[in-house]
């Protein structure tokens, strides 16, 4: 595969030097004992992906901003669209470009959560357990839905990507045994999100042996992994408030890429995908719109956790 060149990218993007610590000693110390395989590009993935050659990556593991749930403070951010249809359309266009940069035998592992209609509220106060939930905008109730309706965002997106040419291979339930409590009394507490496995082609790379799970039958050492993954959420001390756990990403990276393969995360966030790629010996390119989050990711990669 061709080497990824970033010199042609415009002035709105920049590549973080992982070990350029601006005089701090942490990077110099860790550089002596750590091999980094990850590159962080700060900018809008919708623009940056256009500069990446076809077929460059073997695997994509990512979790885009969820619709109407977070305000990342960037104009034009994905997730802050007025309608859910616009949100889906934005992601379909982005992942169409992702598909172009993916090898023919490549896969996309997409983590996405659902949400409820706002019921006419136009803002949301901070949550005592999650200050990042505060928002000064709320999208109106989508046409055809009612207040308190579950929107069904994951499946709307999955079917839209399928219609756009992706092979929808399976849905995976990420069950969170330690899920955050909810105060609702008229429905069960939501304790799961979806991970969708898409492929670019009918035949694709998938290492089923790399992610086998223990078998209940003692005569059988392991079995093919099922579609319900019981994985705890993982606390993160930084200010990024939408961090998926390393254990979840490890399964996706291990099954979807070979050693030394190239992995893309177009919504890099706090850098979990990059941390896992360094652990497993994969090259990684992470694209992050918010410069503060990119710096958090850089710090995580330096510390290797």
mmCIF file of C-alpha atoms in Angstrom:
data_model
loop_
_atom_site.group_PDB
_atom_site.id
_atom_site.type_symbol
_atom_site.label_atom_id
_atom_site.label_comp_id
_atom_site.label_asym_id
_atom_site.label_seq_id
_atom_site.Cartn_x
_atom_site.Cartn_y
_atom_site.Cartn_z
ATOM 1 C CA UNK A 1 0.000 0.000 0.000
ATOM 2 C CA UNK A 2 1.168 3.577 -0.620
ATOM 3 C CA UNK A 3 2.535 5.581 2.263
ATOM 4 C CA UNK A 4 0.092 8.152 3.624
ATOM 5 C CA UNK A 5 1.294 11.620 2.718
ATOM 6 C CA UNK A 6 -0.034 14.592 4.689
ATOM 7 C CA UNK A 7 2.036 17.402 3.206
ATOM 8 C CA UNK A 8 -0.698 18.296 0.713
ATOM 9 C CA UNK A 9 -3.365 18.854 3.354
ATOM 10 C CA UNK A 10 -4.657 22.415 3.672
ATOM 11 C CA UNK A 11 -3.985 24.967 6.390
ATOM 12 C CA UNK A 12 -7.094 23.940 8.346
ATOM 13 C CA UNK A 13 -5.469 20.627 9.257
ATOM 14 C CA UNK A 14 -2.352 19.709 11.147
ATOM 15 C CA UNK A 15 -0.588 16.535 12.199
ATOM 16 C CA UNK A 16 0.356 16.223 15.860
ATOM 17 C CA UNK A 17 3.930 15.175 16.571
ATOM 18 C CA UNK A 18 3.498 12.600 19.302
ATOM 19 C CA UNK A 19 6.842 13.302 20.951
ATOM 20 C CA UNK A 20 6.985 17.065 20.493
ATOM 21 C CA UNK A 21 6.283 17.932 24.122
ATOM 22 C CA UNK A 22 7.111 21.593 24.027
ATOM 23 C CA UNK A 23 9.843 21.279 26.635
ATOM 24 C CA UNK A 24 8.064 18.746 28.842
ATOM 25 C CA UNK A 25 9.982 15.609 29.794
ATOM 26 C CA UNK A 26 7.203 13.015 29.519
ATOM 27 C CA UNK A 27 7.523 12.545 25.769
ATOM 28 C CA UNK A 28 11.302 12.275 25.858
ATOM 29 C CA UNK A 29 11.166 9.639 28.569
ATOM 30 C CA UNK A 30 8.526 7.544 26.877
ATOM 31 C CA UNK A 31 10.044 7.860 23.421
ATOM 32 C CA UNK A 32 13.020 5.851 24.635
ATOM 33 C CA UNK A 33 10.901 2.811 25.466
ATOM 34 C CA UNK A 34 7.858 3.062 23.242
ATOM 35 C CA UNK A 35 7.223 2.458 19.572
ATOM 36 C CA UNK A 36 4.324 4.519 18.321
ATOM 37 C CA UNK A 37 2.365 3.411 15.270
ATOM 38 C CA UNK A 38 -0.247 6.147 15.407
ATOM 39 C CA UNK A 39 -0.607 9.470 13.584
ATOM 40 C CA UNK A 40 -3.115 12.100 14.722
ATOM 41 C CA UNK A 41 -4.509 14.556 12.169
ATOM 42 C CA UNK A 42 -6.434 17.539 13.546
ATOM 43 C CA UNK A 43 -9.204 18.706 11.251
ATOM 44 C CA UNK A 44 -12.515 17.794 9.635
ATOM 45 C CA UNK A 45 -12.554 14.172 8.469
ATOM 46 C CA UNK A 46 -14.900 15.087 5.638
ATOM 47 C CA UNK A 47 -12.134 17.153 4.091
ATOM 48 C CA UNK A 48 -9.082 15.187 5.194
ATOM 49 C CA UNK A 49 -10.329 11.877 3.786
ATOM 50 C CA UNK A 50 -10.354 13.404 0.308
ATOM 51 C CA UNK A 51 -6.543 13.642 0.506
ATOM 52 C CA UNK A 52 -6.050 9.968 1.391
ATOM 53 C CA UNK A 53 -5.389 7.532 -1.493
ATOM 54 C CA UNK A 54 -7.745 4.726 -2.434
ATOM 55 C CA UNK A 55 -7.339 1.413 -0.651
ATOM 56 C CA UNK A 56 -4.923 2.772 1.949
ATOM 57 C CA UNK A 57 -6.510 1.236 5.071
ATOM 58 C CA UNK A 58 -7.309 -2.374 5.954
ATOM 59 C CA UNK A 59 -9.827 -1.682 8.688
ATOM 60 C CA UNK A 60 -11.866 1.162 10.184
ATOM 61 C CA UNK A 61 -12.893 1.227 13.849
ATOM 62 C CA UNK A 62 -14.800 4.278 15.007
ATOM 63 C CA UNK A 63 -17.667 5.787 16.954
ATOM 64 C CA UNK A 64 -19.120 8.965 15.435
ATOM 65 C CA UNK A 65 -20.757 11.663 17.556
ATOM 66 C CA UNK A 66 -24.270 10.565 18.457
ATOM 67 C CA UNK A 67 -27.097 12.715 17.146
ATOM 68 C CA UNK A 68 -28.291 15.441 19.500
ATOM 69 C CA UNK A 69 -26.493 14.083 22.568
ATOM 70 C CA UNK A 70 -23.246 16.050 22.791
ATOM 71 C CA UNK A 71 -22.044 19.536 21.959
ATOM 72 C CA UNK A 72 -18.362 19.454 20.983
ATOM 73 C CA UNK A 73 -18.226 23.211 20.462
ATOM 74 C CA UNK A 74 -17.332 23.164 16.760
ATOM 75 C CA UNK A 75 -19.427 24.864 14.079
ATOM 76 C CA UNK A 76 -20.753 22.410 11.530
ATOM 77 C CA UNK A 77 -19.999 19.419 13.746
ATOM 78 C CA UNK A 78 -21.561 16.094 12.865
ATOM 79 C CA UNK A 79 -24.187 15.260 15.469
ATOM 80 C CA UNK A 80 -25.601 18.778 15.780
ATOM 81 C CA UNK A 81 -27.762 18.679 12.644
ATOM 82 C CA UNK A 82 -31.306 20.001 13.009
ATOM 83 C CA UNK A 83 -32.862 16.783 11.709
ATOM 84 C CA UNK A 84 -31.902 13.151 12.130
ATOM 85 C CA UNK A 85 -32.190 12.735 8.343
ATOM 86 C CA UNK A 86 -29.483 15.366 7.846
ATOM 87 C CA UNK A 87 -27.328 13.585 10.423
ATOM 88 C CA UNK A 88 -27.702 10.272 8.615
ATOM 89 C CA UNK A 89 -26.983 11.915 5.264
ATOM 90 C CA UNK A 90 -23.798 13.549 6.611
ATOM 91 C CA UNK A 91 -22.520 10.213 7.903
ATOM 92 C CA UNK A 92 -23.407 8.367 4.700
ATOM 93 C CA UNK A 93 -21.354 10.887 2.691
ATOM 94 C CA UNK A 94 -18.431 10.602 5.096
ATOM 95 C CA UNK A 95 -18.442 6.808 5.141
ATOM 96 C CA UNK A 96 -18.691 6.744 1.359
ATOM 97 C CA UNK A 97 -15.313 8.460 1.342
ATOM 98 C CA UNK A 98 -14.108 6.066 4.053
ATOM 99 C CA UNK A 99 -15.063 3.158 1.792
ATOM 100 C CA UNK A 100 -12.947 4.596 -1.002
ATOM 101 C CA UNK A 101 -9.885 4.657 1.279
ATOM 102 C CA UNK A 102 -10.499 1.067 2.419
ATOM 103 C CA UNK A 103 -8.886 -1.984 0.800
ATOM 104 C CA UNK A 104 -11.215 -4.312 -1.090
ATOM 105 C CA UNK A 105 -11.062 -6.866 1.726
ATOM 106 C CA UNK A 106 -11.479 -4.212 4.430
ATOM 107 C CA UNK A 107 -14.100 -3.871 7.154
ATOM 108 C CA UNK A 108 -15.786 -1.066 9.073
ATOM 109 C CA UNK A 109 -16.632 -1.560 12.755
ATOM 110 C CA UNK A 110 -19.087 1.165 13.713
ATOM 111 C CA UNK A 111 -20.192 1.834 17.298
ATOM 112 C CA UNK A 112 -23.358 3.910 17.558
ATOM 113 C CA UNK A 113 -25.902 4.572 20.301
ATOM 114 C CA UNK A 114 -29.552 5.575 20.229
ATOM 115 C CA UNK A 115 -31.478 8.492 21.712
ATOM 116 C CA UNK A 116 -34.967 9.717 22.461
ATOM 117 C CA UNK A 117 -36.860 12.701 21.116
ATOM 118 C CA UNK A 118 -36.396 15.846 23.159
ATOM 119 C CA UNK A 119 -40.090 16.362 23.836
ATOM 120 C CA UNK A 120 -39.868 19.980 22.706
ATOM 121 C CA UNK A 121 -37.021 20.983 25.035
ATOM 122 C CA UNK A 122 -34.499 23.333 23.446
ATOM 123 C CA UNK A 123 -31.612 22.869 25.898
ATOM 124 C CA UNK A 124 -30.339 20.417 28.504
ATOM 125 C CA UNK A 125 -28.787 21.094 31.893
ATOM 126 C CA UNK A 126 -25.582 19.436 33.061
ATOM 127 C CA UNK A 127 -25.897 16.016 34.649
ATOM 128 C CA UNK A 128 -24.254 15.692 38.078
ATOM 129 C CA UNK A 129 -22.580 12.473 36.902
ATOM 130 C CA UNK A 130 -21.825 13.664 33.385
ATOM 131 C CA UNK A 131 -21.242 17.391 32.947
ATOM 132 C CA UNK A 132 -20.614 16.849 29.243
ATOM 133 C CA UNK A 133 -24.326 16.268 28.737
ATOM 134 C CA UNK A 134 -25.040 20.010 29.058
ATOM 135 C CA UNK A 135 -26.186 21.478 25.751
ATOM 136 C CA UNK A 136 -27.449 24.878 24.675
ATOM 137 C CA UNK A 137 -29.353 23.373 21.729
ATOM 138 C CA UNK A 138 -31.744 20.465 21.314
ATOM 139 C CA UNK A 139 -32.926 19.212 17.956
ATOM 140 C CA UNK A 140 -36.708 19.265 17.446
ATOM 141 C CA UNK A 141 -38.724 16.048 17.478
ATOM 142 C CA UNK A 142 -38.190 14.355 14.079
ATOM 143 C CA UNK A 143 -41.118 14.376 11.703
ATOM 144 C CA UNK A 144 -43.311 11.322 12.193
ATOM 145 C CA UNK A 145 -42.187 10.759 15.779
ATOM 146 C CA UNK A 146 -43.741 11.772 19.078
ATOM 147 C CA UNK A 147 -42.272 13.107 22.324
ATOM 148 C CA UNK A 148 -40.564 10.298 24.291
ATOM 149 C CA UNK A 149 -40.169 8.115 21.183
ATOM 150 C CA UNK A 150 -36.992 6.074 20.788
ATOM 151 C CA UNK A 151 -35.571 7.367 17.511
ATOM 152 C CA UNK A 152 -33.838 4.215 16.253
ATOM 153 C CA UNK A 153 -30.717 6.043 15.053
ATOM 154 C CA UNK A 154 -28.429 2.972 14.834
ATOM 155 C CA UNK A 155 -30.684 1.050 12.477
ATOM 156 C CA UNK A 156 -31.560 4.134 10.432
ATOM 157 C CA UNK A 157 -27.828 4.627 9.868
ATOM 158 C CA UNK A 158 -27.131 0.934 9.249
ATOM 159 C CA UNK A 159 -29.823 0.662 6.576
ATOM 160 C CA UNK A 160 -28.692 3.927 4.948
ATOM 161 C CA UNK A 161 -25.090 2.680 4.728
ATOM 162 C CA UNK A 162 -26.317 -0.644 3.376
ATOM 163 C CA UNK A 163 -28.296 1.184 0.683
ATOM 164 C CA UNK A 164 -25.203 3.217 -0.176
ATOM 165 C CA UNK A 165 -23.188 0.103 -1.014
ATOM 166 C CA UNK A 166 -21.781 -1.268 2.239
ATOM 167 C CA UNK A 167 -22.330 -4.932 3.080
ATOM 168 C CA UNK A 168 -24.098 -5.054 6.445
ATOM 169 C CA UNK A 169 -22.692 -8.267 7.913
ATOM 170 C CA UNK A 170 -23.917 -8.287 11.504
ATOM 171 C CA UNK A 171 -25.155 -6.239 14.419
ATOM 172 C CA UNK A 172 -23.374 -6.702 17.738
ATOM 173 C CA UNK A 173 -24.928 -5.804 21.071
ATOM 174 C CA UNK A 174 -22.445 -4.118 23.376
ATOM 175 C CA UNK A 175 -23.948 -4.874 26.787
ATOM 176 C CA UNK A 176 -22.660 -2.658 29.599
ATOM 177 C CA UNK A 177 -22.863 -4.530 32.930
ATOM 178 C CA UNK A 178 -21.834 -1.333 34.746
ATOM 179 C CA UNK A 179 -24.072 1.009 32.759
ATOM 180 C CA UNK A 180 -24.853 4.476 34.072
ATOM 181 C CA UNK A 181 -28.107 4.541 36.102
ATOM 182 C CA UNK A 182 -31.105 6.452 34.755
ATOM 183 C CA UNK A 183 -33.860 8.143 36.741
ATOM 184 C CA UNK A 184 -36.650 6.997 34.397
ATOM 185 C CA UNK A 185 -39.516 4.975 35.869
ATOM 186 C CA UNK A 186 -41.562 4.251 32.733
ATOM 187 C CA UNK A 187 -39.059 2.049 30.819
ATOM 188 C CA UNK A 188 -36.009 -0.139 31.507
ATOM 189 C CA UNK A 189 -32.616 1.503 31.910
ATOM 190 C CA UNK A 190 -30.740 1.377 28.620
ATOM 191 C CA UNK A 191 -27.621 -0.750 29.059
ATOM 192 C CA UNK A 192 -26.490 -1.413 25.504
ATOM 193 C CA UNK A 193 -25.236 0.128 22.300
ATOM 194 C CA UNK A 194 -24.690 -1.308 18.837
ATOM 195 C CA UNK A 195 -21.535 -2.207 16.961
ATOM 196 C CA UNK A 196 -22.184 -2.861 13.262
ATOM 197 C CA UNK A 197 -19.774 -4.839 11.136
ATOM 198 C CA UNK A 198 -19.731 -3.657 7.519
ATOM 199 C CA UNK A 199 -17.528 -4.844 4.679
ATOM 200 C CA UNK A 200 -16.547 -3.164 1.439
ATOM 201 C CA UNK A 201 -16.865 -6.379 -0.585
ATOM 202 C CA UNK A 202 -18.654 -9.704 -0.411
ATOM 203 C CA UNK A 203 -15.418 -11.397 0.673
ATOM 204 C CA UNK A 204 -13.271 -9.711 3.296
ATOM 205 C CA UNK A 205 -10.649 -10.282 5.981
ATOM 206 C CA UNK A 206 -12.071 -11.532 9.270
ATOM 207 C CA UNK A 207 -9.938 -13.388 11.824
ATOM 208 C CA UNK A 208 -12.587 -15.316 13.761
ATOM 209 C CA UNK A 209 -9.963 -17.244 15.717
ATOM 210 C CA UNK A 210 -8.456 -14.042 17.128
ATOM 211 C CA UNK A 211 -11.640 -13.244 19.055
ATOM 212 C CA UNK A 212 -12.939 -16.663 20.110
ATOM 213 C CA UNK A 213 -14.648 -16.705 23.496
ATOM 214 C CA UNK A 214 -14.550 -19.268 26.319
ATOM 215 C CA UNK A 215 -16.954 -22.157 25.945
ATOM 216 C CA UNK A 216 -19.324 -23.246 28.697
ATOM 217 C CA UNK A 217 -18.629 -26.877 27.825
ATOM 218 C CA UNK A 218 -15.363 -27.828 29.545
ATOM 219 C CA UNK A 219 -14.630 -30.309 26.754
ATOM 220 C CA UNK A 220 -14.501 -27.395 24.342
ATOM 221 C CA UNK A 221 -11.726 -24.842 24.893
ATOM 222 C CA UNK A 222 -13.318 -21.972 22.982
ATOM 223 C CA UNK A 223 -16.140 -21.165 20.595
ATOM 224 C CA UNK A 224 -16.919 -18.705 17.824
ATOM 225 C CA UNK A 225 -17.697 -15.328 19.364
ATOM 226 C CA UNK A 226 -21.385 -14.554 19.743
ATOM 227 C CA UNK A 227 -23.091 -11.249 18.912
ATOM 228 C CA UNK A 228 -23.591 -10.081 22.505
ATOM 229 C CA UNK A 229 -20.417 -8.640 24.027
ATOM 230 C CA UNK A 230 -20.482 -8.036 27.778
ATOM 231 C CA UNK A 231 -17.915 -5.287 28.296
ATOM 232 C CA UNK A 232 -17.792 -2.735 31.104
ATOM 233 C CA UNK A 233 -17.515 0.918 30.295
ATOM 234 C CA UNK A 234 -14.085 2.322 31.115
ATOM 235 C CA UNK A 235 -13.537 5.432 33.250
ATOM 236 C CA UNK A 236 -11.393 8.104 31.704
ATOM 237 C CA UNK A 237 -10.020 11.019 33.790
ATOM 238 C CA UNK A 238 -9.810 13.482 30.881
ATOM 239 C CA UNK A 239 -12.500 15.947 29.811
ATOM 240 C CA UNK A 240 -13.667 13.867 26.874
ATOM 241 C CA UNK A 241 -16.977 12.310 27.862
ATOM 242 C CA UNK A 242 -17.682 9.725 25.137
ATOM 243 C CA UNK A 243 -14.950 7.109 25.455
ATOM 244 C CA UNK A 244 -15.532 3.546 24.323
ATOM 245 C CA UNK A 245 -13.532 0.896 26.227
ATOM 246 C CA UNK A 246 -10.277 -0.621 25.015
ATOM 247 C CA UNK A 247 -11.688 -4.141 25.432
ATOM 248 C CA UNK A 248 -14.359 -3.380 22.838
ATOM 249 C CA UNK A 249 -11.873 -1.919 20.372
ATOM 250 C CA UNK A 250 -9.427 -4.807 20.820
ATOM 251 C CA UNK A 251 -11.983 -7.266 19.487
ATOM 252 C CA UNK A 252 -12.703 -5.117 16.437
ATOM 253 C CA UNK A 253 -9.031 -4.459 15.622
ATOM 254 C CA UNK A 254 -7.975 -8.063 16.224
ATOM 255 C CA UNK A 255 -10.710 -9.515 14.021
ATOM 256 C CA UNK A 256 -10.577 -6.854 11.324
ATOM 257 C CA UNK A 257 -6.862 -6.415 10.666
ATOM 258 C CA UNK A 258 -3.604 -8.325 10.396
ATOM 259 C CA UNK A 259 -0.487 -7.473 12.372
ATOM 260 C CA UNK A 260 1.110 -4.324 10.890
ATOM 261 C CA UNK A 261 -2.163 -3.569 9.116
ATOM 262 C CA UNK A 262 -3.462 -0.030 8.726
ATOM 263 C CA UNK A 263 -6.428 1.108 10.810
ATOM 264 C CA UNK A 264 -8.407 4.340 10.448
ATOM 265 C CA UNK A 265 -10.518 6.130 13.045
ATOM 266 C CA UNK A 266 -12.103 9.250 11.487
ATOM 267 C CA UNK A 267 -13.626 10.285 14.854
ATOM 268 C CA UNK A 268 -10.555 9.782 17.029
ATOM 269 C CA UNK A 269 -11.818 11.473 20.186
ATOM 270 C CA UNK A 270 -9.653 10.539 23.165
ATOM 271 C CA UNK A 271 -7.614 8.101 21.080
ATOM 272 C CA UNK A 272 -8.782 4.674 22.278
ATOM 273 C CA UNK A 273 -8.397 3.166 18.808
ATOM 274 C CA UNK A 274 -4.809 4.390 18.637
ATOM 275 C CA UNK A 275 -3.931 3.031 22.071
ATOM 276 C CA UNK A 276 -5.232 -0.404 21.074
ATOM 277 C CA UNK A 277 -3.435 -0.310 17.717
ATOM 278 C CA UNK A 278 -0.164 0.371 19.510
ATOM 279 C CA UNK A 279 -0.852 -2.589 21.816
ATOM 280 C CA UNK A 280 -1.618 -4.938 18.918
ATOM 281 C CA UNK A 281 1.046 -3.775 16.483
ATOM 282 C CA UNK A 282 -1.143 -2.000 13.940
ATOM 283 C CA UNK A 283 -0.537 1.314 12.236
ATOM 284 C CA UNK A 284 -3.255 3.841 12.945
ATOM 285 C CA UNK A 285 -4.416 7.179 11.582
ATOM 286 C CA UNK A 286 -6.795 9.099 13.816
ATOM 287 C CA UNK A 287 -8.645 12.198 12.608
ATOM 288 C CA UNK A 288 -10.081 14.522 15.251
ATOM 289 C CA UNK A 289 -11.995 17.766 14.696
ATOM 290 C CA UNK A 290 -11.524 19.179 18.209
ATOM 291 C CA UNK A 291 -7.926 20.233 18.900
ATOM 292 C CA UNK A 292 -8.368 19.823 22.674
ATOM 293 C CA UNK A 293 -9.492 16.223 22.267
ATOM 294 C CA UNK A 294 -6.606 15.555 19.896
ATOM 295 C CA UNK A 295 -4.246 16.726 22.624
ATOM 296 C CA UNK A 296 -5.933 14.373 25.102
ATOM 297 C CA UNK A 297 -5.430 11.537 22.631
ATOM 298 C CA UNK A 298 -1.798 12.460 22.218
ATOM 299 C CA UNK A 299 -1.282 12.295 25.982
ATOM 300 C CA UNK A 300 -2.978 8.889 26.145
ATOM 301 C CA UNK A 301 -0.772 7.534 23.388
ATOM 302 C CA UNK A 302 2.289 8.798 25.186
ATOM 303 C CA UNK A 303 1.255 7.028 28.355
ATOM 304 C CA UNK A 304 0.034 3.927 26.503
ATOM 305 C CA UNK A 305 -3.323 3.647 28.254
#
